[in-house]
Amino acid sequence: MGKLKPNKKGKYLIGVDMGGTNLRAGLVDLEGKVLGEAHRPSHAEEGMKKSVEMTIEAAREVIESRSIKKEEICGIGLAVPGNHKSGEGICLYSPNFAPPFPVPVLEPIEKALGLAAYMLNDVNTAALGEHRFGAGRGYDNMVMITLGTGIGGGAVVDGQLRVGPTEGFAEVGHMIIDPEGPQCGCGNHGCWEALAGKDAIIERAVFELQQGESSLLMELAKGDINAITPSLIAQAAEQEDELAQAVLDETAYWVGIGCVNLITLYNPQVLVIGGGIAGALPLMEPTLQQVVNARARMVPASTCKIVPSALGDDAGIIGGAVLVIRELQ
Amino acid sequence: MGKLKPNKKGKYLIGVDMGGTNLRAGLVDLEGKVLGEAHRPSHAEEGMKKSVEMTIEAAREVIESRSIKKEEICGIGLAVPGNHKSGEGICLYSPNFAPPFPVPVLEPIEKALGLAAYMLNDVNTAALGEHRFGAGRGYDNMVMITLGTGIGGGAVVDGQLRVGPTEGFAEVGHMIIDPEGPQCGCGNHGCWEALAGKDAIIERAVFELQQGESSLLMELAKGDINAITPSLIAQAAEQEDELAQAVLDETAYWVGIGCVNLITLYNPQVLVIGGGIAGALPLMEPTLQQVVNARARMVPASTCKIVPSALGDDAGIIGGAVLVIRELQ
């Protein structure tokens, strides 16, 4: 948190999703409804400091475009990718942003906007949004994962999002599920995200295509094997392409193994799946649920519903708003 | 918990460790010191109901032997193996005890002794003991594991032991760390305990011996390959037996992989290792720590100390006392 106190008399919140490419500031009401948005490029290549400036611009725009008075706003909450000392308002490191690090995030925002500012890791913030206003609503124990380039996680235990002493709680993408498995970006081998993240999915498809398997995929990728994406794979699978479905099934197997572990370790009532690849979830769901049913034994599969994110792309903005809302009580 | 209220004016607690073979009742003071003990066979073969009777006998003996008045006792806390509805005082299932299940545990104890009674899964109770009075003292985020026939776990998150909605939190022994690995007692494959529990260690040694490798072990086991235990393996390794040390190194590798996951998922400041096999920890420690240092990356190894249990065999009794103490505030 920053140094300012939240305005408990306000009725609006600003939630900001600071992505690596674009950032979105949203005006959110106390019921978690997004009333308006302003977008900016993140300029991550110019460093986090520049993104903080973009955040200030976007926040100002969304406030002014709706003719909201500062007195009506409780505060601003940011979903920021990377590792932080959120309590001190500092980003320690964020892989998609250019150095230098660390970068003070909240101080310049509070100074420019005169609003109490809060921040948290992007996935934790999304989990907070899903817990308060989305698919995790009403459950005291929830795990959210985001399937994308990496696999992120956030966990609510006994009603509270837990972040851990070094803000490393639920770094689910880096649990080892195959110790001799492929190398992960983190340097370890066999991390969940090395087996079920975006690159793993693409590599699986490319490998099969290189074996000479025929598939709609090459057509969808306009003949360019380097243009294959999870979303093209999902498109092909929707058109009953066998290779694409096999790739999704194998991915679903690995997603399922990780989900078994999360159920066994956090005993959640609900496991929410979001992120860029979550769109392919209906195509992966049968295999995923089969793996979970078969292998979640000590803490049975029946104790935990697996559901898609309810907030989708807005989870970061709404979660940012919740960062402020939870300070109002 | 049972129906009675704890006696806040008391200065002693009864903590009971209900093992599958023996049960131990201890008189414990408010500083976690064990002042006296009484032991009984568990009679697990006659069912949990019989063990509850034995608990009552042992508790009476330890109270009477010290000439303590009932008014001086705050309550009684039980470390009970198995799955429970602890809040209702009921054991749902416990693998080493004969049926029938479920069994009311707390009600008959409160009735017989007139003391407020509490229960929790044995490993969770031990974790509570280590957190309040042992190796986890002073840390708000701790994971305890017990290495034995199985691998149990208990996790303190933000200052509180978390048990989860179905008391399945931190069933660490059943996280999958090798999906195609050996079958586990739970029916799943490649669970942590199937790779690093007692049976896995013994099988590893037996396999090597059957390959014709020479080892002190056969001598220590008096020529009977079926008599090999983890403790004999540790004895042989202490005498620099290469086969035994290799078995412990391989085990330490798997213990380490699991520890990496616990650090990555719970972000603890301290990871406490107890249980029957923990005695061999000094022999496994170099490999274990090497694996953790190399592979705990996203949440670095430096964030978490790995230490042996401080309470050893008393963790259950002292944890039982803590079950009562935490109700006194």
XYZ file of C-alpha atoms in Angstrom:
658
model
C 0.000 0.000 0.000
C 1.005 3.594 -0.407
C 0.918 6.270 2.250
C -2.532 7.732 1.694
C -5.633 6.414 3.420
C -8.539 5.136 1.328
C -11.529 7.446 1.001
C -14.266 5.499 2.766
C -16.933 7.924 1.580
C -16.252 7.236 -2.093
C -18.426 5.059 -4.276
C -16.073 4.292 -7.157
C -12.714 2.568 -7.523
C -10.049 2.598 -10.166
C -8.703 -0.835 -11.061
C -5.713 -1.107 -13.389
C -4.484 -4.177 -15.233
C -0.857 -3.468 -16.148
C -0.157 -5.985 -18.895
C 3.173 -6.393 -20.633
C 1.751 -4.942 -23.859
C -1.304 -2.903 -22.939
C -2.629 -1.457 -19.747
C -6.256 -0.924 -18.953
C -7.657 1.337 -16.282
C -11.269 0.740 -15.296
C -13.783 2.695 -13.288
C -15.461 0.136 -11.042
C -18.343 0.468 -8.608
C -18.582 -1.123 -5.176
C -20.459 -4.092 -6.632
C -17.558 -4.869 -8.966
C -19.196 -3.560 -12.116
C -16.873 -1.982 -14.689
C -18.415 1.363 -15.686
C -15.766 2.597 -18.081
C -12.255 1.967 -19.312
C -9.213 3.773 -20.686
C -6.366 1.994 -22.439
C -2.705 2.811 -22.996
C 0.277 0.947 -24.381
C 2.406 -0.293 -21.466
C 5.700 0.780 -23.064
C 7.259 -2.073 -21.135
C 10.355 -1.741 -23.319
C 10.940 1.641 -21.673
C 10.702 0.142 -18.203
C 8.214 0.006 -15.374
C 8.604 3.723 -14.614
C 7.131 4.540 -18.017
C 4.257 2.109 -17.405
C 3.538 3.861 -14.146
C 3.248 7.143 -16.085
C 0.878 5.449 -18.549
C -1.163 4.204 -15.591
C -1.526 7.740 -14.310
C -2.636 8.947 -17.756
C -5.161 6.159 -18.171
C -6.545 6.653 -14.679
C -6.975 10.376 -15.304
C -8.721 9.680 -18.586
C -11.196 7.225 -17.146
C -12.005 9.601 -14.278
C -12.431 12.632 -16.520
C -14.381 10.843 -19.233
C -17.052 10.021 -16.690
C -16.954 13.439 -14.975
C -16.316 11.766 -11.633
C -15.076 13.946 -8.764
C -11.984 12.860 -6.866
C -14.088 12.834 -3.667
C -16.208 10.072 -5.149
C -13.242 7.722 -5.597
C -12.083 5.463 -2.778
C -8.681 4.672 -4.250
C -6.808 2.909 -7.016
C -5.641 -0.711 -7.159
C -3.102 -2.171 -9.584
C -2.599 -5.684 -10.908
C 1.119 -5.708 -11.711
C 2.993 -8.629 -13.274
C 6.192 -9.641 -11.495
C 7.573 -9.892 -7.986
C 6.929 -7.078 -5.580
C 7.110 -5.726 -2.122
C 3.498 -4.701 -2.409
C 3.326 -3.443 1.153
C 6.044 -0.934 0.272
C 4.625 -0.215 -3.176
C 7.707 -1.448 -4.996
C 8.114 -3.692 -8.011
C 11.251 -5.804 -7.502
C 11.304 -7.432 -10.914
C 8.984 -8.067 -13.821
C 10.267 -10.207 -16.697
C 8.538 -8.357 -19.554
C 9.603 -4.881 -18.453
C 12.968 -3.308 -19.187
C 15.287 -2.530 -16.270
C 16.099 -0.796 -14.003
C 14.574 -2.448 -10.947
C 13.356 -2.009 -8.262
C 10.779 0.612 -9.263
C 8.542 2.562 -6.890
C 5.037 2.078 -8.239
C 2.595 3.438 -5.712
C 4.364 6.598 -4.583
C 4.298 8.414 -7.969
C 0.683 7.333 -8.495
C -0.460 8.646 -5.126
C 1.460 11.856 -5.700
C -0.017 12.445 -9.159
C -3.594 11.418 -8.469
C -4.029 12.145 -4.767
C -5.686 8.757 -4.353
C -4.725 5.931 -1.993
C -2.996 3.311 -4.133
C -2.558 -0.455 -3.703
C -0.814 -3.078 -5.775
C -0.396 -6.827 -5.953
C 0.932 -9.393 -8.382
C -1.387 -9.666 -11.392
C -2.535 -13.249 -10.801
C -3.150 -12.669 -7.111
C -5.182 -9.613 -8.028
C -7.239 -11.582 -10.548
C -7.833 -14.227 -7.863
C -9.049 -11.511 -5.529
C -11.474 -10.311 -8.212
C -12.802 -13.809 -8.898
C -13.166 -14.442 -5.184
C -15.129 -11.302 -4.423
C -17.161 -10.882 -7.605
C -16.583 -13.887 -9.856
C -16.455 -17.663 -9.938
C -15.091 -17.942 -6.396
C -17.794 -15.851 -4.795
C -19.133 -17.357 -1.584
C -16.286 -19.826 -1.115
C -13.809 -19.439 1.701
C -11.279 -21.670 -0.005
C -10.484 -21.084 -3.640
C -7.546 -21.532 -5.957
C -7.341 -19.590 -9.179
C -4.918 -20.458 -11.938
C -4.202 -18.595 -15.144
C -3.169 -20.698 -18.105
C -1.179 -18.676 -20.561
C 2.455 -18.156 -21.487
C 3.103 -19.120 -17.892
C 0.829 -20.660 -15.297
C 0.049 -18.320 -12.442
C -1.833 -18.967 -9.245
C -3.571 -17.290 -6.365
C -5.086 -18.994 -3.339
C -7.757 -17.944 -0.889
C -7.437 -19.885 2.358
C -10.002 -19.436 5.123
C -11.525 -16.416 3.435
C -8.330 -14.454 2.737
C -6.063 -14.285 -0.272
C -2.690 -15.481 1.003
C 0.433 -13.991 -0.496
C 3.148 -15.383 1.767
C 6.065 -13.645 3.494
C 7.969 -13.003 0.228
C 4.808 -12.803 -1.906
C 5.565 -16.231 -3.306
C 2.464 -18.077 -2.116
C 0.918 -20.340 -4.763
C 3.589 -19.973 -7.451
C 1.766 -22.940 -8.907
C 3.367 -22.814 -12.349
C 6.671 -23.821 -10.822
C 5.699 -26.887 -8.879
C 7.575 -29.845 -10.280
C 5.301 -32.498 -11.730
C 7.896 -34.330 -13.817
C 11.412 -33.982 -12.346
C 13.110 -35.188 -15.540
C 10.756 -33.160 -17.732
C 11.474 -30.245 -20.086
C 13.397 -27.211 -18.924
C 11.350 -24.300 -17.669
C 12.060 -20.610 -18.143
C 12.900 -20.465 -14.432
C 15.843 -22.828 -14.948
C 14.226 -25.790 -13.236
C 12.996 -28.923 -15.038
C 9.484 -30.319 -15.251
C 7.631 -27.340 -13.790
C 3.910 -27.373 -14.421
C 4.167 -24.441 -16.831
C 6.918 -26.164 -18.809
C 4.429 -28.974 -19.441
C 1.142 -27.132 -19.774
C 2.029 -23.531 -20.644
C 1.716 -21.937 -24.057
C 5.138 -22.980 -25.370
C 4.601 -26.602 -24.352
C 1.315 -26.698 -26.255
C 2.833 -25.196 -29.378
C 5.877 -27.479 -29.231
C 3.595 -30.497 -28.941
C 1.740 -29.481 -32.112
C 4.902 -28.585 -34.011
C 6.472 -31.906 -33.057
C 3.506 -33.856 -34.394
C 3.401 -31.822 -37.606
C 7.112 -32.400 -38.119
C 6.438 -36.136 -37.861
C 4.393 -35.647 -40.999
C 0.981 -35.920 -39.357
C -1.679 -34.200 -41.398
C -3.770 -31.510 -39.788
C -5.988 -28.531 -40.496
C -3.517 -26.591 -38.416
C -1.075 -25.895 -41.227
C -3.891 -24.427 -43.255
C -5.046 -22.241 -40.372
C -1.440 -21.141 -39.865
C -1.248 -20.313 -43.568
C 1.511 -22.825 -44.063
C 3.804 -21.182 -41.496
C 4.641 -23.638 -38.704
C 5.991 -20.727 -36.656
C 2.580 -19.076 -36.704
C 0.930 -21.834 -34.698
C -0.694 -20.639 -31.480
C -2.850 -22.304 -28.820
C -5.799 -20.422 -30.222
C -5.234 -21.877 -33.727
C -4.906 -25.312 -32.142
C -8.222 -24.772 -30.391
C -9.799 -23.606 -33.652
C -8.601 -26.726 -35.437
C -9.829 -28.966 -32.604
C -13.232 -27.312 -32.809
C -13.302 -28.436 -36.431
C -12.584 -31.961 -35.202
C -8.972 -31.984 -36.266
C -7.473 -35.085 -34.648
C -3.954 -33.822 -34.237
C -5.130 -30.622 -32.594
C -7.468 -32.496 -30.251
C -4.670 -34.910 -29.341
C -2.441 -31.947 -28.467
C -5.191 -30.492 -26.286
C -5.804 -33.877 -24.656
C -2.153 -34.262 -23.766
C -2.140 -30.714 -22.429
C -5.311 -31.426 -20.460
C -3.581 -34.442 -18.914
C -0.811 -32.211 -17.575
C -3.225 -29.491 -16.526
C -5.147 -32.209 -14.684
C -2.072 -33.537 -12.863
C -1.362 -30.039 -11.565
C -4.989 -29.558 -10.550
C -4.850 -32.822 -8.561
C -1.914 -31.400 -6.642
C -3.667 -28.118 -5.955
C -6.730 -29.962 -4.634
C -4.494 -32.199 -2.506
C -2.471 -29.304 -1.110
C -4.986 -26.469 -0.683
C -8.245 -28.409 -0.251
C -10.191 -25.725 -2.151
C -13.940 -25.823 -2.668
C -13.490 -24.322 -6.086
C -10.657 -24.154 -8.602
C -11.066 -21.309 -11.076
C -9.271 -21.489 -14.409
C -8.560 -18.308 -16.331
C -5.875 -16.934 -18.631
C -5.401 -16.820 -22.385
C -5.631 -20.575 -22.888
C -8.779 -20.922 -20.775
C -10.772 -20.370 -23.977
C -9.790 -23.896 -25.007
C -11.069 -25.269 -21.702
C -14.284 -26.808 -23.088
C -12.111 -28.846 -25.469
C -9.813 -29.965 -22.652
C -12.440 -30.425 -19.989
C -13.311 -34.138 -20.502
C -9.686 -35.285 -20.196
C -8.903 -32.815 -17.433
C -11.868 -33.887 -15.319
C -11.110 -37.569 -15.981
C -7.551 -37.152 -14.682
C -8.757 -35.276 -11.626
C -11.503 -37.802 -10.879
C -9.085 -40.695 -11.202
C -6.142 -39.214 -9.328
C -7.441 -36.841 -6.665
C -7.960 -39.506 -4.033
C -6.733 -38.470 -0.624
C -8.633 -35.221 -1.056
C -11.333 -36.475 -3.422
C -12.247 -34.727 -6.666
C -15.798 -34.420 -5.338
C -14.644 -31.842 -2.772
C -13.720 -29.307 -5.458
C -15.538 -27.836 -8.432
C -13.392 -26.876 -11.412
C -14.871 -23.873 -13.207
C -13.833 -21.283 -15.772
C -13.091 -17.719 -14.759
C -16.267 -15.627 -14.584
C -14.571 -12.263 -15.032
C -12.357 -13.195 -17.973
C -10.201 -10.311 -19.151
C -11.714 -8.020 -16.516
C -10.388 -10.043 -13.577
C -7.351 -7.778 -13.208
C -9.341 -4.535 -13.274
C -11.996 -5.843 -10.924
C -9.363 -7.407 -8.675
C -7.582 -4.058 -8.612
C -10.825 -2.522 -7.369
C -11.062 -5.240 -4.686
C -7.567 -4.295 -3.484
C -9.144 -0.984 -2.494
C -12.519 -2.338 -1.377
C -10.934 -4.645 1.179
C -9.297 -1.626 2.804
C -12.655 0.094 3.312
C -13.994 -2.253 5.998
C -14.360 -29.612 19.573
C -16.691 -31.190 22.055
C -19.495 -29.477 23.922
C -17.710 -28.405 27.092
C -15.922 -25.078 27.412
C -12.230 -25.010 28.282
C -11.324 -24.151 31.854
C -9.466 -20.873 31.463
C -8.368 -20.923 35.098
C -6.445 -24.163 34.694
C -2.685 -24.401 34.416
C -2.260 -27.870 32.948
C -3.343 -29.609 29.766
C -3.654 -33.202 28.741
C -2.238 -33.983 25.311
C -2.772 -37.422 23.817
C -0.944 -38.992 20.892
C -3.186 -41.821 19.644
C -0.829 -43.935 17.592
C -1.818 -47.064 15.701
C 0.103 -49.248 18.168
C 0.506 -47.280 21.377
C -1.128 -44.232 22.804
C 0.524 -41.753 25.087
C -1.215 -39.259 27.333
C 0.920 -36.420 28.640
C 0.431 -33.828 31.342
C 1.657 -30.586 29.781
C 2.037 -27.114 31.247
C 1.156 -23.840 29.548
C 4.739 -23.483 28.325
C 4.545 -26.776 26.457
C 6.627 -28.777 28.917
C 5.672 -32.424 29.355
C 5.456 -33.089 33.100
C 4.379 -36.717 33.059
C 3.101 -39.458 30.801
C 0.916 -42.556 30.851
C 0.934 -45.157 28.101
C -1.577 -47.721 26.868
C -1.783 -50.070 23.910
C -4.084 -48.548 21.292
C -5.929 -51.817 20.624
C -6.497 -50.482 17.129
C -7.496 -54.000 16.066
C -10.551 -53.629 18.287
C -11.499 -50.331 16.659
C -11.329 -46.652 17.466
C -13.959 -46.960 20.211
C -11.598 -49.144 22.212
C -8.770 -46.636 21.668
C -10.993 -43.914 23.012
C -11.481 -46.024 26.180
C -7.715 -46.453 26.416
C -7.336 -42.692 26.067
C -9.654 -42.134 28.992
C -7.699 -44.637 31.106
C -4.359 -43.095 30.228
C -5.614 -39.556 30.871
C -6.957 -40.593 34.289
C -3.668 -42.254 35.147
C -1.544 -39.254 34.235
C -3.827 -36.922 36.212
C -3.930 -39.153 39.289
C -0.237 -39.996 39.275
C 0.554 -36.317 39.648
C -2.247 -35.629 42.169
C -3.610 -32.895 39.942
C -7.123 -31.613 40.632
C -9.611 -31.457 37.771
C -9.948 -27.713 38.407
C -6.314 -27.273 37.498
C -6.765 -28.755 34.018
C -7.863 -26.593 31.078
C -8.859 -29.449 28.808
C -7.637 -32.381 26.745
C -6.406 -32.400 23.142
C -5.977 -35.454 20.938
C -3.726 -36.132 17.966
C -5.695 -38.752 16.045
C -4.526 -40.454 12.853
C -7.034 -40.466 9.999
C -9.716 -38.265 8.498
C -12.083 -36.494 10.827
C -14.799 -33.992 11.307
C -12.833 -32.523 14.168
C -15.334 -29.749 14.768
C -17.948 -32.401 15.502
C -15.523 -34.630 17.388
C -15.896 -37.519 14.972
C -13.323 -39.796 13.346
C -14.525 -40.628 9.821
C -11.841 -43.147 8.963
C -8.418 -44.192 10.144
C -6.561 -46.817 8.111
C -4.851 -48.633 11.015
C -7.976 -48.963 13.133
C -10.609 -51.673 12.717
C -14.117 -50.647 11.638
C -16.807 -49.541 12.299
C -16.594 -45.885 11.297
C -17.504 -43.113 11.922
C -16.658 -43.090 15.637
C -17.523 -40.329 18.107
C -14.251 -39.489 19.821
C -14.756 -36.375 21.893
C -18.189 -36.989 23.366
C -17.261 -40.103 25.408
C -14.055 -38.432 26.578
C -15.830 -35.301 27.773
C -18.463 -37.426 29.481
C -15.946 -39.623 31.269
C -13.432 -36.952 32.264
C -15.556 -33.802 32.536
C -12.915 -31.920 30.569
C -13.317 -29.917 27.353
C -11.903 -32.090 24.578
C -10.422 -31.228 21.158
C -9.038 -33.343 18.358
C -7.235 -32.978 15.067
C -5.439 -35.162 12.581
C -2.129 -36.360 14.070
C 0.193 -34.573 11.645
C -1.723 -31.315 11.905
C -1.523 -31.611 15.677
C 2.222 -32.207 15.549
C 2.554 -29.154 13.278
C 0.639 -27.126 15.843
C 3.048 -28.300 18.545
C 6.123 -27.478 16.486
C 4.687 -24.092 15.597
C 3.898 -23.035 19.153
C 6.714 -24.678 21.079
C 9.151 -26.263 18.621
C 11.124 -25.649 15.457
C 8.448 -23.391 13.947
C 8.246 -21.042 16.919
C 8.151 -17.406 15.924
C 7.352 -18.027 12.247
C 3.993 -17.080 10.811
C 4.459 -19.380 7.828
C 5.604 -22.915 8.434
C 5.190 -26.286 6.813
C 5.789 -29.449 8.781
C 6.165 -32.819 7.155
C 6.450 -36.230 8.781
C 8.500 -38.783 6.917
C 7.465 -42.282 7.882
C 5.341 -45.067 6.455
C 3.480 -42.244 4.762
C 4.348 -38.592 4.369
C 2.069 -36.287 6.306
C 1.901 -32.525 6.309
C 0.579 -29.563 8.217
C 0.819 -25.928 7.181
C 0.672 -22.709 9.137
C -0.277 -19.809 6.877
C -0.347 -16.256 8.222
C -0.044 -17.454 11.804
C -2.773 -20.092 11.792
C -2.696 -23.810 11.145
C -4.953 -24.309 8.135
C -6.973 -27.488 7.884
C -9.236 -26.779 4.906
C -12.983 -27.258 4.498
C -12.792 -31.063 4.481
C -9.684 -31.202 6.689
C -7.607 -32.078 3.656
C -5.243 -29.091 3.642
C -1.604 -30.002 3.005
C -2.074 -33.701 2.258
C 1.466 -33.355 1.019
C 2.231 -37.063 0.759
C -0.214 -37.360 -2.103
C 0.975 -34.618 -4.400
C 2.074 -36.195 -7.652
C 5.746 -35.657 -8.394
C 6.166 -38.384 -11.012
C 2.900 -39.090 -12.844
C 4.148 -42.395 -14.288
C 5.807 -43.359 -11.007
C 5.097 -46.253 -8.636
C 1.604 -46.920 -7.365
C 0.728 -45.386 -4.025
C -1.433 -46.884 -1.285
C -4.074 -44.289 -2.182
C -4.485 -45.803 -5.660
C -2.784 -42.943 -7.483
C 0.648 -43.150 -9.125
C 3.783 -41.198 -8.339
C 2.627 -39.608 -5.095
C 5.420 -38.158 -2.993
C 5.015 -40.860 -0.358
C 5.209 -43.607 -2.993
C 8.659 -42.241 -3.864
C 10.009 -41.160 -0.497
C 8.002 -43.064 2.121
C 9.231 -46.051 4.116
C 8.270 -48.721 1.579
C 9.974 -46.877 -1.273
C 13.202 -46.689 0.719
C 13.114 -50.382 1.597
C 12.266 -51.407 -1.973
C 15.165 -49.351 -3.262
C 17.577 -51.189 -0.955
C 16.078 -54.609 -1.657
C 16.296 -53.997 -5.397
C 19.985 -53.143 -5.190
C 20.730 -56.147 -2.988
C 18.896 -58.414 -5.408
C 21.158 -57.104 -8.165
C 23.944 -58.721 -6.181
C 25.425 -55.507 -4.792
C 27.367 -56.126 -1.612
C 26.441 -54.220 1.499
C 26.686 -54.258 5.250
C 22.916 -54.247 5.212
C 22.496 -57.990 4.859
C 24.669 -58.466 7.905
C 22.699 -55.921 9.924
C 19.478 -57.620 8.791
C 20.955 -60.963 9.910
C 20.713 -62.316 6.381
C 16.962 -61.719 6.131
C 16.198 -59.371 3.241
C 12.667 -58.943 4.606
C 14.051 -57.538 7.840
C 15.486 -54.446 6.180
C 14.154 -51.182 7.590
C 14.996 -47.509 6.991
C 16.696 -47.497 10.357
C 18.994 -50.403 9.361
C 19.732 -48.574 6.110
C 20.658 -45.484 8.110
C 22.854 -47.605 10.411
C 24.675 -49.065 7.434
C 25.117 -45.629 5.850
C 26.581 -44.344 9.100
C 29.196 -47.056 8.748
C 29.911 -45.730 5.251
C 28.142 -48.503 3.419
C 27.938 -47.329 -0.190
C 24.736 -49.092 -1.134
C 22.925 -47.750 1.915
C 24.172 -44.224 1.298
C 23.106 -44.435 -2.363
C 19.626 -45.493 -1.247
C 19.459 -42.541 1.133
C 20.757 -40.187 -1.568
C 18.085 -41.285 -4.002
C 15.480 -40.911 -1.280
C 16.846 -37.468 -0.421
C 16.467 -36.499 -4.078
C 12.773 -37.302 -3.947
C 12.324 -35.707 -0.541
C 14.003 -32.632 -2.013
C 11.714 -32.485 -5.054
C 8.706 -32.496 -2.748
C 10.256 -29.831 -0.524
C 10.812 -27.612 -3.587
C 7.101 -27.863 -4.307
C 6.132 -27.025 -0.740
C 8.383 -23.960 -0.784
C 6.954 -22.938 -4.171
C 3.349 -23.422 -3.099
C 3.264 -22.306 0.557
C 6.179 -19.849 0.656
C 7.050 -20.926 4.219
C 9.836 -19.348 6.250
C 10.612 -22.717 7.764
C 10.045 -26.302 6.730
C 10.151 -28.703 9.667
C 10.886 -32.374 9.043
C 9.798 -34.965 11.573
C 8.571 -38.555 11.581
C 10.233 -41.940 11.955
C 12.643 -41.482 9.065
C 13.732 -38.018 10.168
C 16.471 -39.721 12.195
C 18.272 -40.375 8.917
C 18.032 -36.704 7.980
C 21.695 -35.841 8.675
C 22.663 -38.548 6.156
C 20.218 -37.217 3.562
C 20.726 -33.533 4.214
C 23.524 -32.764 1.705
C 21.603 -34.182 -1.265
C 18.285 -32.803 -0.059
C 19.629 -29.291 0.365
C 21.442 -29.500 -2.984
C 18.198 -30.383 -4.781
C 16.322 -27.598 -3.022
C 19.048 -25.029 -3.723
C 19.171 -25.990 -7.392
C 15.457 -26.280 -8.051
C 13.585 -23.871 -5.778
C 13.912 -20.905 -8.089
C 10.712 -18.936 -8.423
C 10.466 -18.940 -4.628
C 14.168 -19.240 -3.849
C 15.605 -21.763 -1.412
C 17.034 -18.864 0.574
C 13.524 -17.868 1.683
C 13.037 -21.069 3.684
C 15.080 -22.870 6.325
C 14.786 -26.648 6.397
C 15.145 -27.937 9.937
C 14.489 -31.120 11.887
C 11.569 -31.385 14.289
C 12.452 -29.983 17.722
C 9.803 -31.902 19.661
C 10.444 -35.328 18.118
C 8.164 -38.000 19.525
C 6.505 -35.486 21.837
C 5.105 -33.351 18.985
C 1.720 -35.120 19.155
C 1.354 -34.751 22.928
C 2.496 -31.146 22.935
C 0.385 -30.369 19.870
C -2.585 -31.912 21.659
C -1.954 -29.485 24.500
C -1.824 -26.607 21.994
C -5.257 -27.650 20.683
C -6.518 -26.647 24.125
C -4.211 -23.666 24.671
C -5.408 -21.946 21.508
C -8.950 -22.062 22.870
C -7.938 -20.214 26.045
C -7.305 -16.824 24.432
